[in-house]
mmCIF file of C-alpha atoms in Angstrom:
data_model
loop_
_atom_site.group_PDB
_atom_site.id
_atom_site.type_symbol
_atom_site.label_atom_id
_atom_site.label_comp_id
_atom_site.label_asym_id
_atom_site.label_seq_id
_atom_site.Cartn_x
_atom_site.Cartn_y
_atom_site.Cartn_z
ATOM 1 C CA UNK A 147 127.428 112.003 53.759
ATOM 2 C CA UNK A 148 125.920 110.650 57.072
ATOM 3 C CA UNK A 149 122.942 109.439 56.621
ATOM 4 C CA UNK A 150 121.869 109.017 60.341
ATOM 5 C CA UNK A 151 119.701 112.126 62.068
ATOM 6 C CA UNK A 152 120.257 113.855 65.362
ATOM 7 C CA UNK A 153 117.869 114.147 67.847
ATOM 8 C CA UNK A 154 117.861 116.715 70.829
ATOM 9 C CA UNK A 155 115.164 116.974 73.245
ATOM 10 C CA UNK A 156 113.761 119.483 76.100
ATOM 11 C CA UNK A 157 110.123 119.416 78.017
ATOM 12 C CA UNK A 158 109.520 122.930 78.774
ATOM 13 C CA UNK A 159 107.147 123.793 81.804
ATOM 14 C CA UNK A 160 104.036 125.214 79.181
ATOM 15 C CA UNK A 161 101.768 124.827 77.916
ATOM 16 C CA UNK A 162 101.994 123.823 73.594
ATOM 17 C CA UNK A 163 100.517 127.533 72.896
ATOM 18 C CA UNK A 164 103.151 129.609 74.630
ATOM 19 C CA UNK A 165 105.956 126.609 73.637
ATOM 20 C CA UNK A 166 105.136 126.921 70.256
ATOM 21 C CA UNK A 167 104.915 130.976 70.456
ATOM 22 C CA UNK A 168 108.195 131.171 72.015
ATOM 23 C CA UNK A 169 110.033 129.179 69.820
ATOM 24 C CA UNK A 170 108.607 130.902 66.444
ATOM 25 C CA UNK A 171 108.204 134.549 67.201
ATOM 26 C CA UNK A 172 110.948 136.220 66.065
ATOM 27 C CA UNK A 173 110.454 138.576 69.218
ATOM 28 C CA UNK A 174 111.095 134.932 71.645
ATOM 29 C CA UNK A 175 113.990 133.650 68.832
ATOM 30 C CA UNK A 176 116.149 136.686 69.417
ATOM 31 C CA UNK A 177 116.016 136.118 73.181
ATOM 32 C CA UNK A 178 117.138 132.145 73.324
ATOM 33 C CA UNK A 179 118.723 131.516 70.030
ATOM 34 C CA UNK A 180 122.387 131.022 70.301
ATOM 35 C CA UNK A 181 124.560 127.823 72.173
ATOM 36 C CA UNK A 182 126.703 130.035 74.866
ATOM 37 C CA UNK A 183 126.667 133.298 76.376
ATOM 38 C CA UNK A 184 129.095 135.116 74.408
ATOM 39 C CA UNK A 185 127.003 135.085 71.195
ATOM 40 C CA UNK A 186 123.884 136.331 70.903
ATOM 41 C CA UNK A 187 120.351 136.310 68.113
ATOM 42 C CA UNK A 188 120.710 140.392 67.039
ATOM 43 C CA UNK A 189 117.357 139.330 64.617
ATOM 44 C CA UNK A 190 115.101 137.055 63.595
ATOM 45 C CA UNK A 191 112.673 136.767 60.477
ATOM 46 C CA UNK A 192 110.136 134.234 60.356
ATOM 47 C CA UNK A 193 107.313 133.288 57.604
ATOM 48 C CA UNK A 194 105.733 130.028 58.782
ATOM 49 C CA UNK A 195 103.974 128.605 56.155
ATOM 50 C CA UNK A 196 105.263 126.083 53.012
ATOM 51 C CA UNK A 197 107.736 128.127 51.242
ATOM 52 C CA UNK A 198 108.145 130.383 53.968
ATOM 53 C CA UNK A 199 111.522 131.734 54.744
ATOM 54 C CA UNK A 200 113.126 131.736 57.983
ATOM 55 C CA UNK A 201 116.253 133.497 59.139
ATOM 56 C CA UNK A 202 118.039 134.079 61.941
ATOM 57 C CA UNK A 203 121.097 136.292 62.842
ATOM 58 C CA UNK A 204 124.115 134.656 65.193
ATOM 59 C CA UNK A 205 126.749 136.186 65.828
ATOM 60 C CA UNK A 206 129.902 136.376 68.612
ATOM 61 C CA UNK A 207 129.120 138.936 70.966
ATOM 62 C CA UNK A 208 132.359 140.838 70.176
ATOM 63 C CA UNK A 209 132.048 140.668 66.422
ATOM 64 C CA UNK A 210 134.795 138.239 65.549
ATOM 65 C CA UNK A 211 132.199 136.189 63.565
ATOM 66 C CA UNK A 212 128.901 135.322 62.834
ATOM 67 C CA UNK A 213 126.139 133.864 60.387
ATOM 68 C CA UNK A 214 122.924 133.831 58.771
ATOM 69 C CA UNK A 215 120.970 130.789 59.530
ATOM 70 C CA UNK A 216 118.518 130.315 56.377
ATOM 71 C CA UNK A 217 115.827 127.823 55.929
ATOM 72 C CA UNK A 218 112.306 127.612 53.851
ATOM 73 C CA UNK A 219 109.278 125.819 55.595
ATOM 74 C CA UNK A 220 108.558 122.459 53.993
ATOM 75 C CA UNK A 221 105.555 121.953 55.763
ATOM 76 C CA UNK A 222 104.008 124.075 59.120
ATOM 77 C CA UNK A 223 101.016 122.044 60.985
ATOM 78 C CA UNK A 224 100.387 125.578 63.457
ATOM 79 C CA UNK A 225 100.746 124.855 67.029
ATOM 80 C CA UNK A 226 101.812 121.010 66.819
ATOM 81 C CA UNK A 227 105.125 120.510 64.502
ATOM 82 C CA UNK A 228 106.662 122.327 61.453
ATOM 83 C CA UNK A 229 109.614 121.087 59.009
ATOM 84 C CA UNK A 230 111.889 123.181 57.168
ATOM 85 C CA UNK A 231 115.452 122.242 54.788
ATOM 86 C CA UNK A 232 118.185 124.560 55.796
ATOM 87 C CA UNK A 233 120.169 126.523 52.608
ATOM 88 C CA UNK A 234 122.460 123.537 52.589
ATOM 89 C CA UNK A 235 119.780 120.788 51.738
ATOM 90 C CA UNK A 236 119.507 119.475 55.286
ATOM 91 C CA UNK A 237 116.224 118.911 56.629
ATOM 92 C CA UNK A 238 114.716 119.421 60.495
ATOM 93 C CA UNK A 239 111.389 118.564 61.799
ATOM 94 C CA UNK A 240 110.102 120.056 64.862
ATOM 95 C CA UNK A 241 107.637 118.504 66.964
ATOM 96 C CA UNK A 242 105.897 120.197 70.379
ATOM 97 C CA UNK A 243 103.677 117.586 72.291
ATOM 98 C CA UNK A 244 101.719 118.648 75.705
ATOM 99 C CA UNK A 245 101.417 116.450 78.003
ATOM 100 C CA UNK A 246 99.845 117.701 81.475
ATOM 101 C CA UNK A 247 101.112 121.398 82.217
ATOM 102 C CA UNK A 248 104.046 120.907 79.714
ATOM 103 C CA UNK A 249 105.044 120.385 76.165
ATOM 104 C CA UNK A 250 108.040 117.923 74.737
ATOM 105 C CA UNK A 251 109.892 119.813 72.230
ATOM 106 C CA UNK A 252 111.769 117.225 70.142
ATOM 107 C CA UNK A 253 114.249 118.545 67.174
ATOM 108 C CA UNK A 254 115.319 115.838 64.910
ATOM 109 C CA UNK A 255 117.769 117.213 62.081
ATOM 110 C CA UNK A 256 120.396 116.153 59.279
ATOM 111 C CA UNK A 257 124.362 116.481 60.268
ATOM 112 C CA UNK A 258 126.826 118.197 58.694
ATOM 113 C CA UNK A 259 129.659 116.668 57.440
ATOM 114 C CA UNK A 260 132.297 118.960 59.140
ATOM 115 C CA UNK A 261 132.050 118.896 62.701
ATOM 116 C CA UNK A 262 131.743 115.754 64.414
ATOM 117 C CA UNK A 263 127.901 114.426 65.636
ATOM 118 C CA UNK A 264 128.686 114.747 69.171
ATOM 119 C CA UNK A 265 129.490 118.521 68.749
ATOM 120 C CA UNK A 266 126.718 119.077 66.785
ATOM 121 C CA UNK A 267 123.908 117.561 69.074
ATOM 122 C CA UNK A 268 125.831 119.597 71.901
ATOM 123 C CA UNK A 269 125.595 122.630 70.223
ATOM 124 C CA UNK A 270 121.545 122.406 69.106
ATOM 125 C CA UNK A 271 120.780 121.089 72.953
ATOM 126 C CA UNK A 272 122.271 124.052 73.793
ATOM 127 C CA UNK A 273 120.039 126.087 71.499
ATOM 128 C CA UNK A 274 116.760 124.078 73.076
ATOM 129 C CA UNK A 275 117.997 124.699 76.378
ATOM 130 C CA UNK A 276 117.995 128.129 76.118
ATOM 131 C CA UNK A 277 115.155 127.973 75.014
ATOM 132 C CA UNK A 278 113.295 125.958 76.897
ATOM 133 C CA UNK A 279 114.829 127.984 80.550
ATOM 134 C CA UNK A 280 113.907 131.345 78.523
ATOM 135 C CA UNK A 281 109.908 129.794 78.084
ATOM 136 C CA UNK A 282 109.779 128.979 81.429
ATOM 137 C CA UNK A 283 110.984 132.544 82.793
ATOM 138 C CA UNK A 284 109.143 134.687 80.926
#
């Protein structure tokens, strides 16, 4: 198994209340959540606190596939950072930092052992990117 985390990155233009908002409302998550255009975030559940479950539907656009992305809340520090282990054992910690009239949003997570690293950090940046341009344009 590797052993080494990925890290993807993204300062949105807000402030840490409305980055943090948008990125665990399920209302926000349905809006940004998915790496291209032809799939899409149908629904979102989210219980932020330890032993909290979140879940998020993503799915192709024209129904050829699709997934449930399950993970419980390890620990939740509101407004600042949160940690969760996905239903595979992986773990990701989330951390939002404002500095000036913006907020670093840094994901640091666990690969999988089937798709290469490269593809996988492409494919999460892709996820914070669309989240971060959906923050600041709404």
């Amino acid at each position: 198994m590797n052993t080494e985390k990925i890290t993807v990155t993204a300062t949105v233009g807000a402030d840490a209340a409305k980055a943090w908002q948008y990125y665990t409302q399920p209302e926000h998550i349905t809006k940004w959540n998915f790496a291209s255009d032809d799939w899409q975030c149908p629904w979102a559940e989210n219980d932020m606190k330890p032993g909290g479950k979140y879940i998020a539907r993503m799915e192709a656009k024209d129904g050829s596939m699709g997934f449930d992305f399950e993970a419980v809340y390890d620990e939740v520090n509101l407004g600042e950072s949160f940690t969760y282990t996905m239903s595979d054992g992986r773990r990701v910690d989330v951390t939002f930092t404002e500095n000036n009239n913006s907020t670093d949003v840094t994901v640091v997570f666990d690969p999988e052992n089937i798709h290469p690293v490269d593809f996988q950090k492409a494919g999460w940046q892709a996820i914070l990117d669309n989240y971060k341009k959906y923050t600041e344009n709404n």
